[in-house]
Each structure stands twice: as structure tokens, then as C-alpha cells.
Amino acid sequence: MTRQLIADLMKSETGLDSVVIQGWVRTRRDSKTFFFLEINDGSCLKSMQAVVNEDAAGYADSKGIATGASVTVKGRLVASQGKGQKWEIQADSVELVGSADETFPLQKKRHSNEYLREIAHLRPRTNFYGAVFRIRSKLAFAIHRFFNDRQFFYVHTPIVTASDCEGAGELFRVSTLDPKNPPLGEGGEIDSSKDFFGRSTYLTVSGQLEGETYASALGNIYTFGPTFRAENSNTSRHASEFWMIEPEMAFCDLAADMDLAEEFVKSVIKEVMESCADDLELFFNFIDKELRQRLEFVLSRPFQRVTYTEAVEILQACGKKFENKVEWGVNLQSEHERYLTEEHFKSPVTVYDYPKELKPFYMRANDDGKTVAAMDVLVPGIGEIVGGSQREERLELLLENMKKHGISEKDYWWYVDLRRYGSMPHAGFGLGFERLLMFITGVGNIRDVIPYPRVPGHAEF
Ligand code: 4AD
Ligand code: MG
């Protein structure tokens, strides 16, 4: 008999005569002639209580069954006398599968998230992380469903690449050269033509550029994959490896791009609130008392929209002292973004039309000569969650921009080709998967929503 999932048994309408569960013991409580086990099998937040009487098979050898051990329990699903649970299992047999001794670190006491990060291989066995990672899985699925339902094609863009989409130089180098003795060119520089790919290569910071090539063929596409940034940002919202969703749409302008971003964020939040209702309760009750209200509020109202110029005016007029001064032409810092979304608008807000000097080479120039058709979606508690733009589809203007940014036409010949052969207006955005997950769960640190976080100075596991 194969194991049944506790998630399914918990939903049973009736008692059942013969069930089998397998999972890990959360707690054991002993009485004279019987003991209780709380067993969690990862399928849901709830653990199943098993009552093991002395007449159950395996009772005699059950000494080693302790917190952390894996077990098989067979028996009857019966209405529970205890409070907080509808069903429990009256065991006919209990079997220790793998023992765990008292060094198992997750004994029944509260641990800090900081400590649990050090045992990231065990932390999914806690209620909190179990819930985070079940929601993470459902959210990924909701994202694929959203795009699939709208006839977007899922494109796998490369992880190893020679291009730097964002032009910020935050690249992790990929090389098989001997670091102690690399081949050198005539000028003493490392000769990357001798490297594995015959050139310098990096981990991708974004799938956008390759995504644009597929949008120029399949129409509407999206990517969903890992991206890497070697930026030395030690914040609760930055990871060096994170997952990004990047839709790209042919024959599309910035307005439609902003519409899609809003519809997308709302739609996947709604789906997760439905499909992960039990797990989300944990966050509503214990992590952030205002979370449910905030999510419902976000779903019920349009996002606010302001131009960058209007945003700067709001920030200058608000009278609040910021650490970083606000002036037209400077990057909005996290404190500014959060003021806009948390205090001024008290709602998600899409800021668009940014100064061209602040943005990468591929963004489309607006007619004012000063701004580009860029947009960021800001949400309370996090700040930027989406960054996107309409792309420069006009060959001359793109080439001019590349020159200004010091980007060689020779290296990006394939990207420029798109503007030579059947160019069309197109637009897209990137959504940070972990940031969305933080927003949905109220979890305050990105290190707690990714299984094995990579941040400056840390790549354990
Ligand atoms: O704004 P970004 O840098 O935009 C791009 O990479 C574009 N190529 C996207 C596109 O238009 N296709 O990044 C997009 C989003 C950010 O809004 C943020 O949510 C997330 O990716 N992000 C990070 N998330 C976690 N850790 C980091 N270090 C991140 N950097 C960006
Ligand atoms: Mg950005």
C-alpha cells in the first residue's frame, strides 16, 4: 500500500478503515500504555496525530521514534478527540524508517530565521518554511498558467551568455581557464579566446535580449528562470541568484505593458490566495497581521500611475527628510519608492517615463528628448517588484544609444538585426519572483523565500 498524503486525509468526509501515512515526527508524547505522534509529511501545514496503543504492531520496538525520525503508520482514520484537528489515526502498526537522535536541531522550540538559514537543508521541515516553499511552488505554477492561458509561449533563454543586458557590469564570469596560470595575450591580458567558449562568458543577468528575438518570431513569449547579479548589495531584497519572469510582447507599447504587469501581479496573487489558503493563514496570523487586508486591497483597486517627473514633484513637496536628496535626473532610492507606495499612494504604483541617462541602452526614447518609455511597479513593504520598458525598435536610434553606452554593435549584431528585419514596437518587463513571494507572504527577507540563498559572502549548500 502506497502512502496517502496527509493533505488528502485531512479533507476526508468520513472516517477510513485502512490508511497509511509516512512522514517525519514533529513531537512524541508518552503515556503509560500509549503514545501520541505528530507526523508531518510535507503535503500541507497540518500534522497528523497518531495514537499508538501498546497493542499496535511495532509498539515494543518504538523507542527510537523521536522528533525528526521518519516513520510509517498504518491504521484507521477516526474523528479526533483533541481540539484543533478533525481527524487522527488510531495506529494498527508503527514502524521506524530512519531514526534521529537528540542532536536533531529542530526540537520543539522556536528558532530564529537567522539560525534556520544556517541549517537550510533542514529548515523546510518547519511549519514556516514548509509553508513558504509550498506557496513558492504554487506561485510558479500560477505564473505559467497565467501566460499559457493568454497564449504566451515559454522560452528557455540561455543561462551562460556573452551579453550584459542591463549594462551594469554586475556579471559573474564563467570560465574554465586555470586561475593560477591563464593564457595571456600580447599585452599581458587574459586571452579569453582560449577559454571554453572561445570568448568571455557570464551568467545571465536577464533573459530579455534573447527573449526579444523570440518575441520577434512567436509574438508573445515569456521566460522564467534563474538570473545572477554580482552586485554587492547586502539588503533584505537583493539576492545574487534570483528567479525572474520576463514577458516580451510584439506590437506592444508601454501602456499595454503596464496593463499586463498589473493584471499579472493581481491574477497570480488571487490564484495563490485561493490555492494556498491554509498555508497563507500562517502568515496572516503570525507574520503580518495586516497582510490579508493588504492583499485584498491590492486586488480590489487599480494600481496608481505617475510619471517619474510627477513622482519627483511629489517627493520634493512632501516635506519628508530623505537620506538621499531628490532631484530630477537622479535614481529613486528605496526610501523614495517606499514613501510613494506606502505613504503617499498607500497602494501599488507604476512609475513611468524615466530620464534616459538612468536607464539601459535598449529602452525606447520618448519624443521629449529627455525620457525613455520605462516603468517600475512599486509595492508597499518591498519597493520595486517589476521593471520594464518599451524597447527601441528604430535602428538609427538604437545604434546611437549603443554608442552612448559604449556597447559594441559587433557584439550585439544579432540584437541589432531585429531592427533590420521586420522591426516592430515591442515591450516587456521583468518581475522578481522572490520579491513577489515576499509580498504575498509578508516575509521580510529574501533569504527566507529561496531554498538556498546566494548573497555576497554566502554560498553554503
Ligand atoms: O529592473 P531589472 O533589473 O530589469 C531587467 O532585468 C529587465 N531586463 C527586465 C525586462 O524588461 N525584461 O530587474 C527586474 C526585476 C526587479 O524589478 C526586481 O523585482 C528583480 O528583478 N530583481 C531582483 N530580485 C532579487 N535580487 C536582486 N538582486 C534583483 N535585481 C532585480
Ligand atoms: Mg529595475
Short mmCIF file of C-alpha atoms in Angstrom, two decimals, residues 101 173 194-195 205 208 335 371 377 391:
data_model
loop_
_atom_site.label_atom_id
_atom_site.label_comp_id
_atom_site.label_asym_id
_atom_site.label_seq_id
_atom_site.Cartn_x
_atom_site.Cartn_y
_atom_site.Cartn_z
CA ASP A 101 18.78 11.35 17.82
CA ARG A 173 32.35 35.31 -15.11
CA LYS A 194 41.47 30.28 -25.29
CA ASP A 195 38.62 29.91 -22.83
CA VAL A 205 21.52 38.98 -15.59
CA GLN A 208 15.38 39.87 -22.12
CA GLU A 335 13.35 55.17 0.67
CA THR A 371 12.99 60.43 -21.05
CA VAL A 377 5.97 48.78 -10.34
CA ARG A 391 12.18 48.72 -26.47
#
